[in-house]
């Protein structure tokens, strides 16, 4: 009797040479990939040579350092993708440039078609440091409704948009919103909070197919920066379908873990009905597209965060809470009881204190929950007692240095220097024993190495170093940005480190970030990115077979 020899393990990729930092504390010098998975690692560059055969791409990468691909704990890929289909007023540096871009779009559009702008603009980037006026938008687009949303809470529109939305001189403000007026009582085209949605409801946006195509292009831009996974921080159900289209058309170049929005504009019954109607639950999907859970928003950002002490720039204002805490508790308890994971946006210290009360009440009602079930999104302002509560109760925190990097100047005005310096003190959270997962929240492809540099130096875009004492090490920053997010996604057994049996999500850099001067990191970009054994970025064909 003879025995057939076992099928030899033939690698698809054997990558050998440079340092391989698996995020487990060791260093390897070769890694083997077969199908979507890492199947072998070795401390020796030639340690896996026996596993190479015909069809194996042998990659000599002695000049590269390999890391697990980055996993962003909180980013808005859908919004970033949609922005590519919108008028790019975020590139304007003056009101004339802004209205010129709107005018170009209006000339190219059929009369009556809505002109929608990117939401990623701010008047502080315009030379005049003011919003475009209704009259300026009317001149730019006399025959097309224009909706220029700025972030989530403000928009400017033209007269055609007000007409299309049925808003006249006597239309009342919606609850929780304002439709702005000039001193003479006429409309000024500025919409705040709920009024933005009142008008946006009339504006037809990009189609599902257009969004799916844009998700492909934009996800490729993230992959080119070394990203393997994005936890998508807020979508509705139509947008989930666009994600499914993109996945079915094999367009996604990063893994996506969506959070489905449960809006504070809903009544308690409507919120619970929405959750009941979702059908699927947290964890449903596959390795490329898997639902993370629900997303709720408790307060604003730099301009609306619920603070314990008033705004430095406005002593009568301490921000807003978007949910009644008792309603939020009941909605979260219903969701957690059905097995949903919940991430709640809480930026200010008053929002964080309220959210801790809510989550503690939910946990008391529903019983013990696995780690990373009730998640604090941002928690930017915190005190030691709040951090201790989050740790004791097992509520993980997603942290995004790029928000401080981007918004420090606005925070210095609104929150003052003392609070700005202690935004997201990662050292303090870690000293308290917190579960953290790092991400960006910038609504555009952002170099993860700039983020790592920021966590390590507390550097910002235009306001220097803020709170140097809260810096963490490069190794810790990388860990939070790989394994941290894998734990957040309940995928620590499949992603987050270079370990046999895990998915082959790898990124190769021409500099070893663990050995480099941190100031060499912000501009560092990868030579290649791989996700699940598929090459998602390889401009120099380093992985070519
Ligand atoms: Zn966000």
XYZ file of C-alpha atoms and ligand atoms in Angstrom:
546
model
C 0.000 0.000 0.000
C 1.346 3.414 -0.914
C 0.410 6.738 0.482
C 0.033 9.792 -1.712
C 2.307 12.528 -0.415
C 0.364 15.405 1.090
C -0.144 18.332 -1.250
C 2.915 20.503 -0.618
C 2.221 23.954 0.764
C 2.995 26.246 -2.161
C 3.082 29.941 -1.438
C 1.542 32.570 -3.700
C 3.919 35.167 -2.249
C 7.194 34.739 -0.430
C 8.319 38.146 0.774
C 11.773 38.132 2.318
C 14.423 40.479 3.467
C 13.623 43.628 5.409
C 12.335 43.851 8.940
C 8.822 42.513 9.420
C 7.120 43.905 12.513
C 4.152 41.645 13.174
C 2.773 43.729 16.117
C 3.476 40.832 18.458
C 6.818 42.127 19.713
C 9.011 39.905 17.536
C 10.754 40.727 14.251
C 10.633 38.418 11.233
C 12.516 38.476 7.953
C 10.225 36.481 5.707
C 6.492 35.960 5.371
C 4.548 33.515 3.212
C 1.101 34.192 1.754
C -1.229 31.618 0.221
C -4.671 32.600 -0.986
C -6.028 35.286 1.304
C -3.963 34.269 4.336
C -0.575 34.473 5.934
C 0.550 30.856 6.259
C 4.120 31.116 7.526
C 6.638 33.519 9.012
C 10.325 33.103 9.750
C 13.014 35.009 11.603
C 15.336 34.119 8.700
C 15.139 35.760 5.282
C 15.586 32.333 3.636
C 13.606 30.415 6.263
C 10.584 29.819 4.022
C 12.438 29.068 0.778
C 11.310 25.415 0.859
C 7.717 26.592 0.499
C 8.348 28.421 -2.774
C 7.540 26.721 -6.047
C 6.279 27.353 -9.535
C 3.780 30.158 -9.268
C 5.276 31.676 -6.144
C 6.116 35.361 -6.441
C 9.401 35.643 -4.569
C 9.766 39.234 -3.483
C 13.172 40.391 -2.331
C 12.316 43.312 -0.143
C 15.455 43.824 1.896
C 14.919 47.562 1.545
C 11.402 47.454 2.953
C 9.872 47.188 6.402
C 6.586 45.281 6.555
C 3.760 46.089 8.930
C 0.156 44.920 9.152
C -1.940 47.205 6.925
C -3.519 50.054 8.861
C -7.038 49.621 10.202
C -8.852 52.924 10.681
C -11.245 52.804 13.639
C -13.418 55.715 12.519
C -13.502 57.214 9.038
C -16.175 58.413 6.628
C -15.355 56.593 3.392
C -18.894 57.024 2.053
C -18.833 60.785 2.612
C -15.332 61.015 1.140
C -16.502 59.050 -1.909
C -19.635 61.156 -2.356
C -17.501 64.290 -2.162
C -15.661 63.206 -5.300
C -19.008 63.421 -7.148
C -19.775 66.898 -5.827
C -18.556 70.395 -6.679
C -15.097 70.559 -5.053
C -15.546 73.864 -3.250
C -13.200 72.548 -0.571
C -10.425 73.530 -2.993
C -11.549 77.181 -3.210
C -9.396 79.774 -1.468
C -11.691 82.764 -2.017
C -15.410 83.402 -2.346
C -14.865 84.118 -6.070
C -13.213 80.713 -6.552
C -16.044 79.087 -4.587
C -18.795 80.683 -6.689
C -16.750 80.133 -9.865
C -16.763 76.361 -9.242
C -20.525 76.501 -8.613
C -21.011 78.489 -11.836
C -18.969 75.947 -13.837
C -21.131 73.116 -12.493
C -24.337 75.023 -13.196
C -23.306 75.721 -16.804
C -22.681 71.987 -17.305
C -26.005 70.944 -15.729
C -29.514 70.956 -17.134
C -31.682 73.804 -15.807
C -33.351 72.790 -12.560
C -30.835 70.062 -11.698
C -29.519 70.404 -8.148
C -25.926 71.550 -7.753
C -24.474 69.900 -4.626
C -21.081 70.849 -3.257
C -18.557 68.908 -1.245
C -19.280 69.309 2.467
C -15.552 69.384 3.318
C -15.134 73.153 3.094
C -14.906 75.919 5.654
C -15.044 79.670 5.278
C -11.839 79.965 7.313
C -10.067 78.633 4.200
C -11.505 81.453 2.073
C -9.549 84.716 1.906
C -12.624 86.687 3.001
C -13.217 84.331 5.959
C -16.998 84.430 5.446
C -19.742 82.316 3.895
C -20.745 82.967 0.275
C -23.972 84.973 0.204
C -27.316 84.034 -1.293
C -26.899 86.826 -3.868
C -23.478 85.498 -4.909
C -24.872 81.966 -5.323
C -27.867 83.356 -7.274
C -25.469 85.086 -9.657
C -23.404 81.899 -10.064
C -26.396 79.616 -10.644
C -29.554 81.526 -11.531
C -31.414 78.514 -12.946
C -30.256 75.668 -10.685
C -30.881 75.048 -6.992
C -27.561 75.138 -5.112
C -27.007 73.344 -1.791
C -23.560 73.976 -0.298
C -23.488 71.921 2.887
C -20.582 72.655 5.210
C -19.950 69.685 7.482
C -22.989 68.220 9.205
C -24.699 71.229 10.706
C -24.669 74.192 8.301
C -25.398 74.967 4.659
C -25.734 77.932 2.332
C -28.257 77.803 -0.510
C -29.483 80.050 -3.324
C -32.976 81.343 -4.036
C -33.771 78.478 -6.437
C -33.023 75.967 -3.652
C -35.295 77.784 -1.193
C -38.050 77.827 -3.835
C -37.544 74.132 -4.640
C -37.833 73.295 -0.941
C -40.994 75.369 -0.588
C -39.411 77.903 1.750
C -40.839 81.408 1.518
C -40.565 84.548 3.614
C -43.074 83.279 6.196
C -41.964 79.654 6.483
C -41.308 78.928 10.184
C -38.010 77.495 11.386
C -38.122 73.722 11.878
C -37.733 72.469 15.473
C -33.998 72.352 16.182
C -32.998 74.419 13.161
C -32.943 77.907 11.702
C -33.539 79.299 8.225
C -31.487 82.475 8.276
C -32.632 86.022 7.534
C -30.962 89.317 6.709
C -31.654 92.300 8.971
C -34.439 93.404 6.594
C -36.215 90.068 7.144
C -35.445 88.571 3.736
C -33.756 85.177 3.485
C -29.933 85.070 3.670
C -29.619 81.467 2.460
C -27.919 80.168 5.620
C -29.412 76.971 7.059
C -28.523 75.581 10.444
C -29.008 72.118 11.967
C -32.420 70.558 11.081
C -33.042 73.210 8.414
C -30.165 71.700 6.416
C -32.014 68.387 6.215
C -35.306 70.116 5.461
C -33.792 71.437 2.208
C -31.507 68.459 1.517
C -34.599 66.223 1.397
C -35.481 67.897 -1.931
C -32.013 67.537 -3.474
C -31.436 64.411 -5.540
C -27.901 63.226 -4.873
C -25.703 60.765 -6.751
C -27.236 57.426 -7.730
C -26.380 54.141 -6.023
C -24.326 53.023 -9.025
C -22.407 56.318 -9.064
C -21.707 55.966 -5.345
C -20.491 52.386 -5.769
C -18.073 53.459 -8.496
C -16.838 56.338 -6.327
C -16.347 53.948 -3.389
C -14.030 51.942 -5.622
C -11.924 54.930 -6.636
C -11.774 56.431 -3.156
C -11.070 53.140 -1.383
C -8.130 52.676 -3.769
C -6.789 56.061 -2.634
C -6.907 54.880 0.995
C -5.206 51.598 0.052
C -2.449 53.591 -1.662
C -1.719 55.148 1.733
C -1.385 51.765 3.467
C -4.919 51.295 4.754
C -6.398 47.783 4.788
C -9.610 48.277 6.786
C -11.932 51.194 7.452
C -14.648 51.193 10.074
C -17.176 53.346 8.213
C -18.471 55.740 10.837
C -21.953 56.559 9.533
C -24.208 55.392 6.717
C -27.908 54.972 6.060
C -29.503 51.903 4.487
C -29.353 53.229 0.906
C -25.653 53.755 1.392
C -25.281 50.216 2.722
C -26.758 49.047 -0.596
C -24.173 51.141 -2.473
C -21.491 49.393 -0.408
C -23.004 46.045 -1.322
C -22.919 47.044 -5.003
C -19.274 48.048 -4.699
C -18.475 44.762 -2.994
C -20.389 42.710 -5.588
C -18.624 44.570 -8.415
C -15.291 43.826 -6.678
C -14.504 47.529 -6.440
C -13.598 47.825 -2.749
C -9.869 48.111 -2.108
C -10.196 48.359 1.671
C -12.278 46.215 3.991
C -15.270 48.127 5.300
C -17.029 47.750 8.658
C -20.076 50.022 8.450
C -21.992 51.653 11.275
C -25.646 52.302 10.530
C -26.987 55.686 11.615
C -29.792 55.886 14.170
C -30.561 59.606 14.068
C -31.495 61.771 17.026
C -34.319 63.275 14.943
C -36.207 59.976 15.344
C -38.705 59.394 18.118
C -37.870 56.592 20.530
C -40.393 54.300 18.850
C -39.106 55.147 15.363
C -35.505 54.508 16.421
C -36.392 51.098 17.849
C -38.496 50.304 14.777
C -35.538 51.170 12.541
C -33.287 48.809 14.519
C -35.952 46.089 14.441
C -36.279 46.512 10.677
C -32.597 46.037 9.942
C -32.943 42.273 9.889
C -29.232 41.549 9.965
C -27.061 42.326 12.973
C -23.553 43.211 14.071
C -21.025 40.924 12.410
C -23.156 40.107 9.358
C -21.237 40.091 6.081
C -17.923 38.785 4.835
C -14.242 39.680 5.162
C -14.610 42.647 2.747
C -17.907 44.107 3.937
C -19.176 43.313 7.424
C -21.669 45.358 9.444
C -20.038 46.684 12.617
C -23.115 48.049 14.333
C -25.101 51.192 15.058
C -23.985 54.808 15.179
C -25.551 57.472 17.379
C -24.432 61.066 17.803
C -24.774 62.662 21.251
C -23.192 66.100 20.736
C -21.433 68.316 18.191
C -17.815 68.799 17.165
C -15.405 71.638 17.879
C -18.355 74.023 17.550
C -21.153 72.103 19.280
C -19.537 69.678 21.721
C -21.365 69.489 25.059
C -18.884 70.951 27.559
C -18.862 71.031 31.376
C -17.550 74.621 31.230
C -18.763 77.142 28.627
C -17.009 77.889 25.376
C -14.033 80.237 25.738
C -15.366 82.210 22.782
C -18.972 82.317 24.025
C -19.505 82.249 27.804
C -23.262 81.706 27.399
C -22.800 78.525 25.378
C -21.777 75.087 26.592
C -22.802 73.100 23.529
C -25.719 70.773 22.916
C -26.842 67.223 23.644
C -28.743 65.744 20.694
C -30.498 62.987 22.660
C -32.538 62.970 25.836
C -30.396 60.671 28.026
C -33.394 58.566 29.098
C -34.465 58.020 25.479
C -30.893 57.217 24.494
C -30.678 54.689 27.336
C -33.853 52.919 26.238
C -32.836 52.860 22.555
C -29.356 51.538 23.372
C -30.761 48.924 25.763
C -33.165 47.674 23.091
C -30.315 47.520 20.548
C -27.776 45.882 22.873
C -30.433 43.406 23.968
C -30.779 42.382 20.313
C -27.014 41.853 20.044
C -26.102 45.113 18.341
C -22.800 46.870 18.923
C -23.203 50.584 19.470
C -20.788 53.454 18.851
C -21.868 56.846 20.188
C -20.212 60.113 19.221
C -19.333 62.059 22.382
C -16.752 64.823 21.964
C -17.216 67.147 24.960
C -16.686 66.208 28.613
C -20.375 66.810 29.410
C -21.330 64.481 26.544
C -18.866 61.867 27.780
C -20.224 62.033 31.344
C -23.775 61.675 29.995
C -22.787 58.767 27.761
C -21.096 56.958 30.663
C -24.355 57.312 32.641
C -26.300 55.955 29.648
C -23.966 53.041 28.913
C -23.780 52.067 32.613
C -27.576 51.991 32.765
C -27.676 49.894 29.565
C -25.099 47.417 30.888
C -26.995 47.126 34.191
C -30.173 46.322 32.264
C -28.826 44.009 29.558
C -26.181 42.202 31.600
C -22.519 41.498 30.873
C -21.505 42.471 27.339
C -18.336 41.496 25.435
C -15.579 44.134 25.159
C -16.097 46.650 22.354
C -19.902 46.332 22.428
C -20.671 49.793 23.858
C -18.100 52.107 22.300
C -17.226 55.761 22.955
C -16.473 57.543 19.687
C -13.899 60.331 20.215
C -14.222 61.114 23.966
C -11.980 64.084 23.193
C -12.391 65.938 26.476
C -12.270 63.753 29.561
C -11.184 63.886 33.175
C -9.495 61.174 35.206
C -12.737 60.060 36.852
C -14.440 59.645 33.469
C -11.501 57.696 32.086
C -11.562 55.417 35.134
C -15.286 54.806 34.697
C -14.881 53.876 31.021
C -12.081 51.450 31.888
C -13.895 49.899 34.853
C -17.040 49.379 32.786
C -15.216 48.020 29.728
C -16.278 50.735 27.274
C -13.619 51.034 24.537
C -12.740 54.378 22.957
C -11.969 55.193 19.336
C -9.406 58.006 19.124
C -8.542 60.252 16.172
C -5.512 62.510 16.469
C -6.123 63.939 12.956
C -9.140 65.851 14.309
C -6.831 67.738 16.673
C -4.253 68.003 13.849
C -6.881 69.581 11.597
C -8.991 71.601 14.049
C -6.546 72.775 16.752
C -6.848 76.429 15.666
C -10.661 76.293 15.975
C -10.392 74.442 19.310
C -8.009 77.071 20.689
C -10.640 79.714 19.954
C -13.673 77.746 21.084
C -12.294 75.666 23.940
C -9.230 77.685 24.943
C -5.613 76.535 25.249
C -5.919 74.432 28.413
C -8.682 72.213 27.042
C -7.087 72.024 23.592
C -3.822 70.751 25.076
C -5.635 67.882 26.799
C -7.719 66.741 23.831
C -7.546 62.946 23.591
C -4.696 62.335 26.059
C -3.745 58.878 24.806
C -1.049 58.488 27.476
C -3.624 59.073 30.224
C -6.170 56.718 28.712
C -3.539 53.989 28.372
C -2.204 54.574 31.905
C -5.766 54.041 33.154
C -5.891 50.750 31.231
C -8.271 51.782 28.446
C -9.062 49.840 25.272
C -8.238 52.249 22.414
C -8.468 51.957 18.631
C -6.873 54.618 16.416
C -8.367 56.247 13.345
C -8.721 59.508 11.448
C -12.303 60.912 11.056
C -11.110 63.323 8.339
C -13.502 62.454 5.472
C -10.665 62.153 2.949
C -7.710 59.864 2.371
C -5.154 60.820 5.037
C -1.667 59.414 5.362
C -1.677 57.040 8.367
C 1.979 57.890 8.965
C 1.024 61.549 9.466
C -1.422 60.275 12.061
C 1.288 58.148 13.723
C 3.589 61.193 13.779
C 0.780 63.189 15.379
C 0.170 60.618 18.121
C 3.913 60.507 18.793
C 4.566 64.278 18.761
C 1.089 65.831 19.326
C 1.843 67.935 16.258
C -0.946 69.781 14.417
C -1.456 71.285 10.964
C -1.328 74.941 11.925
C -1.247 75.287 15.721
C 2.087 73.690 16.606
C 2.447 71.033 19.309
C -0.581 70.676 21.584
C -0.004 68.795 24.854
C 3.394 67.163 24.220
C 3.022 65.341 27.548
C 0.240 63.194 26.066
C 2.434 61.701 23.341
C 2.794 57.918 22.987
C 5.503 55.776 21.354
C 5.584 54.798 17.679
C 5.165 51.133 18.645
C 2.060 51.918 20.705
C 0.601 54.141 17.987
C 1.052 51.345 15.432
C -0.514 48.819 17.804
C -3.616 50.959 18.365
C -3.898 51.467 14.588
C -3.708 47.737 13.735
C -4.537 45.352 16.596
C -6.540 48.029 18.421
C -8.979 48.355 15.546
C -9.006 44.586 14.969
C -10.207 44.172 18.563
C -12.778 46.953 18.078
C -14.056 45.026 15.052
C -14.111 41.706 16.975
C -11.606 40.404 14.410
C -8.462 40.098 16.501
C -8.210 36.444 15.448
C -8.313 37.342 11.715
C -6.641 40.735 11.335
C -4.345 43.227 13.021
C -1.018 41.363 13.067
C 1.277 39.405 10.753
C 0.455 35.983 12.127
C -0.071 32.651 10.349
C -3.788 32.002 9.993
C -4.667 35.676 9.730
C -5.624 37.514 6.561
C -2.667 38.791 4.556
C -3.144 42.537 5.027
C 0.371 43.905 4.675
C 2.053 47.184 3.915
C 5.715 47.730 2.964
C 7.620 50.960 3.728
C 11.051 52.121 2.529
C 11.827 53.292 6.083
C 11.420 51.379 9.355
C 9.052 53.585 11.352
C 10.161 51.942 14.607
C 13.752 53.009 13.959
C 13.150 56.327 12.152
C 13.188 59.847 13.527
C 9.463 60.567 14.050
C 9.827 63.759 12.030
C 10.613 61.578 8.980
C 7.206 59.882 9.266
C 4.576 62.429 8.108
C 5.469 62.165 4.405
C 6.278 58.435 4.435
C 4.179 56.464 1.941
C 4.131 52.721 1.274
C 5.841 50.882 -1.567
C 2.964 48.415 -1.630
C -0.249 47.461 0.131
C -1.886 44.027 0.140
C -5.281 43.046 1.539
C -6.253 39.392 1.829
C -3.433 38.392 -0.509
C -4.712 40.799 -3.176
C -2.429 43.597 -4.256
C -4.240 46.895 -3.646
C -1.296 49.260 -4.269
C 1.985 48.480 -6.006
C 3.122 51.342 -8.247
C 6.644 49.920 -8.750
C 5.415 46.356 -9.337
C 7.325 45.042 -6.347
C 4.830 42.182 -5.995
C 4.560 41.360 -9.717
C 4.447 37.638 -10.478
Zn -16.900 60.823 12.500
